[in-house]
């Protein structure tokens, strides 16, 4: 039987020192070229670091947690695949949990991971800043993926709010307030704003004016991007939210079609909502795209199997998970910056010119 590869074997084959290999595999700082070379050699030699010895030296249990709202959601499955691929290359086990989109259940899972001394966590958050503060105070390294907690503003939103507060303080003759973020957590997200804007522009080019947005939990920023893209005045009756379950998504889609029969296009904020829109349209004998055009956020395998195939805003789920795992593994160095990944509008058969009355 062949001898199991050691860290010295990896260092010799990669042409670097043992300390460099250890730093790369533990998520420490290294140049991109060195990191790529070390990981490639480690994979070629099938090197698996001793998790027990490493964790005893670092006084931690090892591994990382991954929390997602719904394990049956195809997009979250893609994200999990990316996390697992990166963790496997680094020799890190992953503890996977489903929050059900419930902040209380999310808080319980965070507490369980803290009790197990899991000190690195990737999460698609459902709770707000208050839910996540205990984990950060306990020293857990957290990276958000796909979205941010609802009460945490984006950099642009926070800068605008800070300027408004400063203006009011200056009017009262007081010094500006010190700036601080409610949660200092890096994130890996898709460029929702650009994706939604491109989709709305495409529908406008087809002559659609009565365009609806169908959203769910965590889609606040997508809804805001939709409102910005359609411009003033926004008909709020065409911005509808479900609570997260498939039944709720179907009820929201069906109610939207029945309450606004003059709408001609729907943009669904996620694949569960897109599925609901397809089913509701079929139940109400609405033809796609003759009666209503559909665009769905997320490209999932069944989107191409629909009749007609769905036009989608594709976001790189697997890449998102991989990049989030890379960020959480770099926790030994400087705080990593967040990542915004591009989206792509993939045009298929579910959109057509606005119907004539």
mmCIF file of C-alpha atoms in Angstrom:
data_model
loop_
_atom_site.group_PDB
_atom_site.id
_atom_site.type_symbol
_atom_site.label_atom_id
_atom_site.label_comp_id
_atom_site.label_asym_id
_atom_site.label_seq_id
_atom_site.Cartn_x
_atom_site.Cartn_y
_atom_site.Cartn_z
ATOM 1 C CA UNK A 1 0.000 0.000 0.000
ATOM 2 C CA UNK A 2 1.249 3.491 -0.836
ATOM 3 C CA UNK A 3 2.325 5.811 1.989
ATOM 4 C CA UNK A 4 -0.091 8.579 2.923
ATOM 5 C CA UNK A 5 1.148 11.995 1.774
ATOM 6 C CA UNK A 6 2.414 14.375 4.462
ATOM 7 C CA UNK A 7 2.577 18.135 4.637
ATOM 8 C CA UNK A 8 6.304 17.893 3.900
ATOM 9 C CA UNK A 9 5.520 16.062 0.648
ATOM 10 C CA UNK A 10 3.156 18.847 -0.384
ATOM 11 C CA UNK A 11 5.694 21.548 0.489
ATOM 12 C CA UNK A 12 8.464 19.821 -1.476
ATOM 13 C CA UNK A 13 6.283 19.241 -4.557
ATOM 14 C CA UNK A 14 4.965 22.823 -4.489
ATOM 15 C CA UNK A 15 8.413 24.328 -3.955
ATOM 16 C CA UNK A 16 7.437 26.177 -0.772
ATOM 17 C CA UNK A 17 8.044 25.834 2.935
ATOM 18 C CA UNK A 18 5.974 23.706 5.309
ATOM 19 C CA UNK A 19 4.791 26.870 7.065
ATOM 20 C CA UNK A 20 3.435 28.212 3.769
ATOM 21 C CA UNK A 21 1.489 25.004 3.121
ATOM 22 C CA UNK A 22 0.075 25.114 6.640
ATOM 23 C CA UNK A 23 -0.914 28.748 6.216
ATOM 24 C CA UNK A 24 -2.661 28.119 2.885
ATOM 25 C CA UNK A 25 -4.561 25.059 4.114
ATOM 26 C CA UNK A 26 -5.702 26.866 7.271
ATOM 27 C CA UNK A 27 -6.998 29.841 5.309
ATOM 28 C CA UNK A 28 -4.131 32.205 6.123
ATOM 29 C CA UNK A 29 -2.586 34.846 3.886
ATOM 30 C CA UNK A 30 -0.720 33.859 0.713
ATOM 31 C CA UNK A 31 -0.434 35.142 -2.829
ATOM 32 C CA UNK A 32 -3.087 33.849 -5.264
ATOM 33 C CA UNK A 33 -0.419 32.041 -7.289
ATOM 34 C CA UNK A 34 1.033 30.312 -4.216
ATOM 35 C CA UNK A 35 -2.401 29.393 -2.898
ATOM 36 C CA UNK A 36 -3.426 27.899 -6.239
ATOM 37 C CA UNK A 37 -0.181 25.918 -6.546
ATOM 38 C CA UNK A 38 -0.364 24.526 -3.003
ATOM 39 C CA UNK A 39 -4.029 23.527 -3.332
ATOM 40 C CA UNK A 40 -3.383 21.892 -6.705
ATOM 41 C CA UNK A 41 -0.458 19.855 -5.336
ATOM 42 C CA UNK A 42 -2.431 18.899 -2.221
ATOM 43 C CA UNK A 43 -5.268 17.633 -4.408
ATOM 44 C CA UNK A 44 -2.879 15.761 -6.724
ATOM 45 C CA UNK A 45 -1.197 14.026 -3.772
ATOM 46 C CA UNK A 46 -4.567 13.433 -2.097
ATOM 47 C CA UNK A 47 -3.196 15.091 1.033
ATOM 48 C CA UNK A 48 -5.578 15.138 4.007
ATOM 49 C CA UNK A 49 -4.355 17.079 7.032
ATOM 50 C CA UNK A 50 -4.816 15.571 10.459
ATOM 51 C CA UNK A 51 -7.860 17.415 11.713
ATOM 52 C CA UNK A 52 -7.439 16.086 15.267
ATOM 53 C CA UNK A 53 -3.842 17.252 15.607
ATOM 54 C CA UNK A 54 -4.555 20.602 13.971
ATOM 55 C CA UNK A 55 -7.518 21.324 16.176
ATOM 56 C CA UNK A 56 -5.720 20.363 19.361
ATOM 57 C CA UNK A 57 -2.981 22.852 18.492
ATOM 58 C CA UNK A 58 -5.499 25.567 17.661
ATOM 59 C CA UNK A 59 -7.797 24.686 20.605
ATOM 60 C CA UNK A 60 -10.922 24.439 18.474
ATOM 61 C CA UNK A 61 -13.146 21.654 17.224
ATOM 62 C CA UNK A 62 -12.533 22.457 13.588
ATOM 63 C CA UNK A 63 -14.936 22.601 10.709
ATOM 64 C CA UNK A 64 -17.397 25.245 9.697
ATOM 65 C CA UNK A 65 -21.136 25.632 9.887
ATOM 66 C CA UNK A 66 -23.469 26.312 6.983
ATOM 67 C CA UNK A 67 -27.006 27.588 7.607
ATOM 68 C CA UNK A 68 -29.537 27.917 4.769
ATOM 69 C CA UNK A 69 -33.299 28.563 4.885
ATOM 70 C CA UNK A 70 -34.397 25.547 2.836
ATOM 71 C CA UNK A 71 -32.466 22.412 1.921
ATOM 72 C CA UNK A 72 -34.993 21.564 -0.813
ATOM 73 C CA UNK A 73 -34.384 24.855 -2.647
ATOM 74 C CA UNK A 74 -32.242 24.102 -5.706
ATOM 75 C CA UNK A 75 -30.275 27.334 -5.435
ATOM 76 C CA UNK A 76 -29.262 26.637 -1.836
ATOM 77 C CA UNK A 77 -28.221 23.163 -2.921
ATOM 78 C CA UNK A 78 -25.885 24.758 -5.468
ATOM 79 C CA UNK A 79 -24.529 27.119 -2.824
ATOM 80 C CA UNK A 80 -23.926 24.193 -0.444
ATOM 81 C CA UNK A 81 -22.045 22.308 -3.176
ATOM 82 C CA UNK A 82 -19.649 25.246 -3.505
ATOM 83 C CA UNK A 83 -19.077 25.432 0.252
ATOM 84 C CA UNK A 84 -18.456 21.678 0.474
ATOM 85 C CA UNK A 85 -16.027 21.721 -2.462
ATOM 86 C CA UNK A 86 -13.896 24.440 -0.885
ATOM 87 C CA UNK A 87 -14.076 22.857 2.580
ATOM 88 C CA UNK A 88 -13.055 19.485 1.171
ATOM 89 C CA UNK A 89 -9.974 20.989 -0.456
ATOM 90 C CA UNK A 90 -9.001 22.541 2.887
ATOM 91 C CA UNK A 91 -9.704 19.383 4.874
ATOM 92 C CA UNK A 92 -12.528 21.024 6.844
ATOM 93 C CA UNK A 93 -15.742 19.225 7.835
ATOM 94 C CA UNK A 94 -19.034 21.100 7.420
ATOM 95 C CA UNK A 95 -21.996 21.096 9.796
ATOM 96 C CA UNK A 96 -25.136 21.799 7.750
ATOM 97 C CA UNK A 97 -28.342 23.201 9.194
ATOM 98 C CA UNK A 98 -31.701 24.377 7.832
ATOM 99 C CA UNK A 99 -33.317 27.376 9.515
ATOM 100 C CA UNK A 100 -36.637 27.167 7.681
ATOM 101 C CA UNK A 101 -36.371 30.926 7.253
ATOM 102 C CA UNK A 102 -37.278 31.254 10.950
ATOM 103 C CA UNK A 103 -35.114 33.686 13.008
ATOM 104 C CA UNK A 104 -35.834 31.796 16.245
ATOM 105 C CA UNK A 105 -34.759 28.482 14.752
ATOM 106 C CA UNK A 106 -31.714 30.233 13.306
ATOM 107 C CA UNK A 107 -30.787 31.577 16.765
ATOM 108 C CA UNK A 108 -31.091 28.060 18.242
ATOM 109 C CA UNK A 109 -28.800 26.620 15.574
ATOM 110 C CA UNK A 110 -26.247 29.388 16.142
ATOM 111 C CA UNK A 111 -26.280 28.569 19.854
ATOM 112 C CA UNK A 112 -25.815 24.863 19.128
ATOM 113 C CA UNK A 113 -22.821 25.570 16.890
ATOM 114 C CA UNK A 114 -21.283 27.788 19.578
ATOM 115 C CA UNK A 115 -21.728 25.016 22.149
ATOM 116 C CA UNK A 116 -19.909 22.646 19.781
ATOM 117 C CA UNK A 117 -17.081 25.234 19.470
ATOM 118 C CA UNK A 118 -17.607 25.614 15.725
ATOM 119 C CA UNK A 119 -15.970 28.977 15.192
ATOM 120 C CA UNK A 120 -16.550 29.564 11.459
ATOM 121 C CA UNK A 121 -19.970 29.968 9.932
ATOM 122 C CA UNK A 122 -21.444 30.685 6.505
ATOM 123 C CA UNK A 123 -25.101 31.665 6.551
ATOM 124 C CA UNK A 124 -27.977 32.817 4.401
ATOM 125 C CA UNK A 125 -29.428 34.901 7.231
ATOM 126 C CA UNK A 126 -33.084 35.069 8.217
ATOM 127 C CA UNK A 127 -32.749 36.919 11.534
ATOM 128 C CA UNK A 128 -31.715 40.525 12.061
ATOM 129 C CA UNK A 129 -28.623 42.080 13.621
ATOM 130 C CA UNK A 130 -29.864 41.178 17.110
ATOM 131 C CA UNK A 131 -29.957 37.495 16.136
ATOM 132 C CA UNK A 132 -26.364 37.571 14.959
ATOM 133 C CA UNK A 133 -24.722 39.778 17.577
ATOM 134 C CA UNK A 134 -24.221 36.935 20.146
ATOM 135 C CA UNK A 135 -22.245 34.870 17.627
ATOM 136 C CA UNK A 136 -19.977 37.793 16.795
ATOM 137 C CA UNK A 137 -19.457 38.689 20.455
ATOM 138 C CA UNK A 138 -18.449 35.071 21.102
ATOM 139 C CA UNK A 139 -15.700 35.394 18.485
ATOM 140 C CA UNK A 140 -17.332 33.330 15.733
ATOM 141 C CA UNK A 141 -16.157 34.195 12.236
ATOM 142 C CA UNK A 142 -19.263 34.755 10.100
ATOM 143 C CA UNK A 143 -19.696 35.265 6.360
ATOM 144 C CA UNK A 144 -23.130 35.989 4.913
ATOM 145 C CA UNK A 145 -24.046 34.544 1.513
ATOM 146 C CA UNK A 146 -26.827 35.472 -0.936
ATOM 147 C CA UNK A 147 -28.242 38.212 1.306
ATOM 148 C CA UNK A 148 -27.734 40.328 4.420
ATOM 149 C CA UNK A 149 -29.839 40.430 7.590
ATOM 150 C CA UNK A 150 -32.886 42.651 7.001
ATOM 151 C CA UNK A 151 -31.808 45.367 9.439
ATOM 152 C CA UNK A 152 -28.275 45.696 8.090
ATOM 153 C CA UNK A 153 -28.044 48.386 5.398
ATOM 154 C CA UNK A 154 -25.873 48.048 2.343
ATOM 155 C CA UNK A 155 -22.834 50.309 2.121
ATOM 156 C CA UNK A 156 -24.721 52.802 -0.099
ATOM 157 C CA UNK A 157 -27.798 52.865 2.139
ATOM 158 C CA UNK A 158 -25.727 53.294 5.286
ATOM 159 C CA UNK A 159 -23.647 56.120 3.836
ATOM 160 C CA UNK A 160 -26.815 58.000 2.833
ATOM 161 C CA UNK A 161 -28.404 57.523 6.256
ATOM 162 C CA UNK A 162 -25.207 58.603 8.005
ATOM 163 C CA UNK A 163 -25.031 61.789 5.965
ATOM 164 C CA UNK A 164 -28.650 62.597 6.799
ATOM 165 C CA UNK A 165 -28.012 62.159 10.547
ATOM 166 C CA UNK A 166 -24.856 64.279 10.346
ATOM 167 C CA UNK A 167 -26.769 67.057 8.590
ATOM 168 C CA UNK A 168 -29.356 67.135 11.390
ATOM 169 C CA UNK A 169 -26.660 67.186 14.086
ATOM 170 C CA UNK A 170 -24.817 70.027 12.373
ATOM 171 C CA UNK A 171 -28.045 72.058 12.192
ATOM 172 C CA UNK A 172 -28.276 71.691 15.972
ATOM 173 C CA UNK A 173 -24.669 72.812 16.396
ATOM 174 C CA UNK A 174 -23.480 69.332 17.404
ATOM 175 C CA UNK A 175 -20.503 67.362 16.030
ATOM 176 C CA UNK A 176 -21.183 64.512 13.568
ATOM 177 C CA UNK A 177 -21.887 61.100 15.070
ATOM 178 C CA UNK A 178 -19.080 58.495 15.017
ATOM 179 C CA UNK A 179 -19.616 56.005 12.221
ATOM 180 C CA UNK A 180 -19.934 52.300 12.909
ATOM 181 C CA UNK A 181 -21.633 49.383 11.165
ATOM 182 C CA UNK A 182 -24.242 47.421 13.140
ATOM 183 C CA UNK A 183 -22.622 44.185 11.954
ATOM 184 C CA UNK A 184 -19.076 44.087 10.664
ATOM 185 C CA UNK A 185 -19.542 40.938 8.589
ATOM 186 C CA UNK A 186 -18.243 40.241 5.063
ATOM 187 C CA UNK A 187 -20.660 38.844 2.525
ATOM 188 C CA UNK A 188 -20.788 37.178 -0.881
ATOM 189 C CA UNK A 189 -23.851 38.312 -2.805
ATOM 190 C CA UNK A 190 -25.045 38.620 -6.386
ATOM 191 C CA UNK A 191 -25.510 41.979 -8.052
ATOM 192 C CA UNK A 192 -29.286 42.020 -7.538
ATOM 193 C CA UNK A 193 -29.610 45.621 -8.636
ATOM 194 C CA UNK A 194 -28.020 45.065 -12.038
ATOM 195 C CA UNK A 195 -29.903 41.801 -12.605
ATOM 196 C CA UNK A 196 -33.314 43.274 -11.806
ATOM 197 C CA UNK A 197 -32.605 46.425 -13.816
ATOM 198 C CA UNK A 198 -31.628 44.392 -16.887
ATOM 199 C CA UNK A 199 -34.768 42.252 -16.602
ATOM 200 C CA UNK A 200 -37.099 45.251 -16.274
ATOM 201 C CA UNK A 201 -35.386 46.979 -19.194
ATOM 202 C CA UNK A 202 -35.868 43.834 -21.297
ATOM 203 C CA UNK A 203 -39.582 43.686 -20.459
ATOM 204 C CA UNK A 204 -39.968 47.385 -21.187
ATOM 205 C CA UNK A 205 -38.374 46.773 -24.576
ATOM 206 C CA UNK A 206 -41.134 44.246 -25.275
ATOM 207 C CA UNK A 207 -43.733 46.913 -24.558
ATOM 208 C CA UNK A 208 -44.672 45.867 -20.998
ATOM 209 C CA UNK A 209 -45.694 48.623 -18.587
ATOM 210 C CA UNK A 210 -47.766 46.774 -15.974
ATOM 211 C CA UNK A 211 -44.941 44.672 -14.513
ATOM 212 C CA UNK A 212 -45.332 42.954 -11.120
ATOM 213 C CA UNK A 213 -42.744 41.746 -8.607
ATOM 214 C CA UNK A 214 -43.361 38.552 -6.632
ATOM 215 C CA UNK A 215 -41.048 38.320 -3.613
ATOM 216 C CA UNK A 216 -40.394 36.343 -0.455
ATOM 217 C CA UNK A 217 -38.276 36.490 2.720
ATOM 218 C CA UNK A 218 -34.884 38.084 2.113
ATOM 219 C CA UNK A 219 -35.977 39.770 -1.110
ATOM 220 C CA UNK A 220 -36.204 43.310 0.259
ATOM 221 C CA UNK A 221 -33.224 44.499 -1.748
ATOM 222 C CA UNK A 222 -34.525 42.867 -4.924
ATOM 223 C CA UNK A 223 -37.864 44.577 -4.375
ATOM 224 C CA UNK A 224 -36.082 47.901 -3.833
ATOM 225 C CA UNK A 225 -34.129 47.357 -7.059
ATOM 226 C CA UNK A 226 -37.412 46.581 -8.845
ATOM 227 C CA UNK A 227 -39.044 49.791 -7.584
ATOM 228 C CA UNK A 228 -36.003 51.755 -8.713
ATOM 229 C CA UNK A 229 -36.009 50.088 -12.139
ATOM 230 C CA UNK A 230 -39.714 50.672 -12.906
ATOM 231 C CA UNK A 231 -39.501 54.274 -11.668
ATOM 232 C CA UNK A 232 -42.074 56.551 -10.103
ATOM 233 C CA UNK A 233 -44.913 56.203 -9.519
ATOM 234 C CA UNK A 234 -44.694 52.585 -8.289
ATOM 235 C CA UNK A 235 -47.990 50.714 -8.086
ATOM 236 C CA UNK A 236 -47.524 48.934 -4.750
ATOM 237 C CA UNK A 237 -50.386 46.565 -5.603
ATOM 238 C CA UNK A 238 -47.980 45.002 -8.103
ATOM 239 C CA UNK A 239 -45.307 44.335 -5.440
ATOM 240 C CA UNK A 240 -46.449 41.205 -3.590
ATOM 241 C CA UNK A 241 -44.688 39.034 -0.992
ATOM 242 C CA UNK A 242 -45.182 35.456 0.178
ATOM 243 C CA UNK A 243 -43.982 34.152 3.530
ATOM 244 C CA UNK A 244 -41.534 31.569 2.231
ATOM 245 C CA UNK A 245 -43.429 28.270 1.957
ATOM 246 C CA UNK A 246 -44.529 26.875 -1.389
ATOM 247 C CA UNK A 247 -48.182 27.167 -0.394
ATOM 248 C CA UNK A 248 -47.693 30.820 0.513
ATOM 249 C CA UNK A 249 -45.835 31.490 -2.733
ATOM 250 C CA UNK A 250 -48.674 29.913 -4.731
ATOM 251 C CA UNK A 251 -51.295 31.916 -2.837
ATOM 252 C CA UNK A 252 -49.355 35.143 -3.464
ATOM 253 C CA UNK A 253 -48.970 34.413 -7.177
ATOM 254 C CA UNK A 254 -52.608 33.383 -7.621
ATOM 255 C CA UNK A 255 -53.826 36.428 -5.715
ATOM 256 C CA UNK A 256 -51.621 38.703 -7.806
ATOM 257 C CA UNK A 257 -52.990 37.364 -11.098
ATOM 258 C CA UNK A 258 -56.591 37.633 -9.932
ATOM 259 C CA UNK A 259 -56.357 41.066 -8.306
ATOM 260 C CA UNK A 260 -54.467 42.666 -11.206
ATOM 261 C CA UNK A 261 -55.823 41.170 -14.430
ATOM 262 C CA UNK A 262 -54.286 44.006 -16.436
ATOM 263 C CA UNK A 263 -50.700 43.109 -15.564
ATOM 264 C CA UNK A 264 -48.739 41.744 -18.495
ATOM 265 C CA UNK A 265 -45.453 40.577 -16.932
ATOM 266 C CA UNK A 266 -44.218 39.141 -13.620
ATOM 267 C CA UNK A 267 -40.700 39.081 -12.210
ATOM 268 C CA UNK A 268 -40.394 36.341 -9.561
ATOM 269 C CA UNK A 269 -37.730 37.005 -6.918
ATOM 270 C CA UNK A 270 -36.636 33.365 -6.528
ATOM 271 C CA UNK A 271 -37.094 29.881 -7.976
ATOM 272 C CA UNK A 272 -39.795 28.811 -5.490
ATOM 273 C CA UNK A 273 -41.766 31.926 -6.441
ATOM 274 C CA UNK A 274 -41.142 31.275 -10.129
ATOM 275 C CA UNK A 275 -42.497 27.760 -9.740
ATOM 276 C CA UNK A 276 -45.563 29.189 -7.979
ATOM 277 C CA UNK A 277 -46.134 31.722 -10.763
ATOM 278 C CA UNK A 278 -46.000 28.979 -13.412
ATOM 279 C CA UNK A 279 -48.479 26.796 -11.489
ATOM 280 C CA UNK A 280 -50.853 29.668 -10.728
ATOM 281 C CA UNK A 281 -50.855 30.833 -14.353
ATOM 282 C CA UNK A 282 -51.662 27.297 -15.492
ATOM 283 C CA UNK A 283 -54.504 26.935 -12.970
ATOM 284 C CA UNK A 284 -55.995 30.266 -14.097
ATOM 285 C CA UNK A 285 -55.673 29.381 -17.803
ATOM 286 C CA UNK A 286 -53.186 32.186 -18.422
ATOM 287 C CA UNK A 287 -50.952 31.439 -21.384
ATOM 288 C CA UNK A 288 -47.217 32.126 -21.131
ATOM 289 C CA UNK A 289 -46.108 34.339 -22.812
ATOM 290 C CA UNK A 290 -49.257 35.240 -24.782
ATOM 291 C CA UNK A 291 -51.195 36.407 -21.701
ATOM 292 C CA UNK A 292 -48.387 37.015 -19.233
ATOM 293 C CA UNK A 293 -44.591 37.083 -19.555
ATOM 294 C CA UNK A 294 -42.506 35.537 -16.758
ATOM 295 C CA UNK A 295 -38.931 36.137 -15.603
ATOM 296 C CA UNK A 296 -37.520 34.234 -12.622
ATOM 297 C CA UNK A 297 -34.533 35.068 -10.432
ATOM 298 C CA UNK A 298 -32.300 31.929 -10.254
ATOM 299 C CA UNK A 299 -31.465 29.536 -13.063
ATOM 300 C CA UNK A 300 -32.353 26.014 -11.957
ATOM 301 C CA UNK A 301 -32.477 22.837 -14.083
ATOM 302 C CA UNK A 302 -36.282 22.655 -14.303
ATOM 303 C CA UNK A 303 -36.480 26.200 -15.758
ATOM 304 C CA UNK A 304 -35.454 24.840 -19.168
ATOM 305 C CA UNK A 305 -37.978 21.990 -18.910
ATOM 306 C CA UNK A 306 -41.004 24.274 -18.601
ATOM 307 C CA UNK A 307 -43.234 24.850 -21.600
ATOM 308 C CA UNK A 308 -42.132 27.365 -22.661
ATOM 309 C CA UNK A 309 -38.665 27.440 -21.010
ATOM 310 C CA UNK A 310 -38.328 30.264 -18.464
ATOM 311 C CA UNK A 311 -36.291 33.406 -18.980
ATOM 312 C CA UNK A 312 -34.130 33.786 -15.856
ATOM 313 C CA UNK A 313 -31.744 36.061 -14.020
ATOM 314 C CA UNK A 314 -28.907 33.620 -13.338
ATOM 315 C CA UNK A 315 -26.664 34.010 -10.320
ATOM 316 C CA UNK A 316 -23.635 31.756 -9.712
ATOM 317 C CA UNK A 317 -24.819 29.736 -6.710
ATOM 318 C CA UNK A 318 -21.930 27.272 -6.570
ATOM 319 C CA UNK A 319 -19.349 30.016 -6.998
ATOM 320 C CA UNK A 320 -21.079 32.027 -4.286
ATOM 321 C CA UNK A 321 -20.721 29.139 -1.845
ATOM 322 C CA UNK A 322 -17.093 28.506 -2.792
ATOM 323 C CA UNK A 323 -16.146 32.164 -2.392
ATOM 324 C CA UNK A 324 -17.951 32.375 0.961
ATOM 325 C CA UNK A 325 -16.007 29.352 2.209
ATOM 326 C CA UNK A 326 -12.760 30.945 1.032
ATOM 327 C CA UNK A 327 -13.577 34.095 2.992
ATOM 328 C CA UNK A 328 -14.426 32.262 6.188
ATOM 329 C CA UNK A 329 -11.207 30.226 5.937
ATOM 330 C CA UNK A 330 -9.122 33.420 5.730
ATOM 331 C CA UNK A 331 -10.198 34.504 9.174
ATOM 332 C CA UNK A 332 -6.660 34.302 10.525
ATOM 333 C CA UNK A 333 -5.535 37.406 8.620
ATOM 334 C CA UNK A 334 -7.113 40.774 7.963
ATOM 335 C CA UNK A 335 -10.887 41.002 7.736
ATOM 336 C CA UNK A 336 -11.731 40.045 4.136
ATOM 337 C CA UNK A 337 -13.718 42.375 1.949
ATOM 338 C CA UNK A 338 -17.131 41.382 0.680
ATOM 339 C CA UNK A 339 -17.664 40.035 -2.821
ATOM 340 C CA UNK A 340 -20.357 40.987 -5.347
ATOM 341 C CA UNK A 341 -20.810 38.457 -8.150
ATOM 342 C CA UNK A 342 -22.320 39.286 -11.565
ATOM 343 C CA UNK A 343 -25.726 38.122 -12.753
ATOM 344 C CA UNK A 344 -26.824 37.245 -16.285
ATOM 345 C CA UNK A 345 -30.176 37.525 -18.029
ATOM 346 C CA UNK A 346 -30.757 34.281 -19.963
ATOM 347 C CA UNK A 347 -33.538 34.823 -22.497
ATOM 348 C CA UNK A 348 -35.761 31.842 -23.262
ATOM 349 C CA UNK A 349 -39.362 31.488 -24.354
ATOM 350 C CA UNK A 350 -41.418 32.774 -21.403
ATOM 351 C CA UNK A 351 -41.402 36.435 -22.481
ATOM 352 C CA UNK A 352 -43.154 37.958 -25.448
ATOM 353 C CA UNK A 353 -44.535 41.299 -26.669
ATOM 354 C CA UNK A 354 -47.200 42.955 -24.529
ATOM 355 C CA UNK A 355 -50.629 41.608 -25.352
ATOM 356 C CA UNK A 356 -53.098 43.921 -27.072
ATOM 357 C CA UNK A 357 -56.533 44.495 -25.635
#
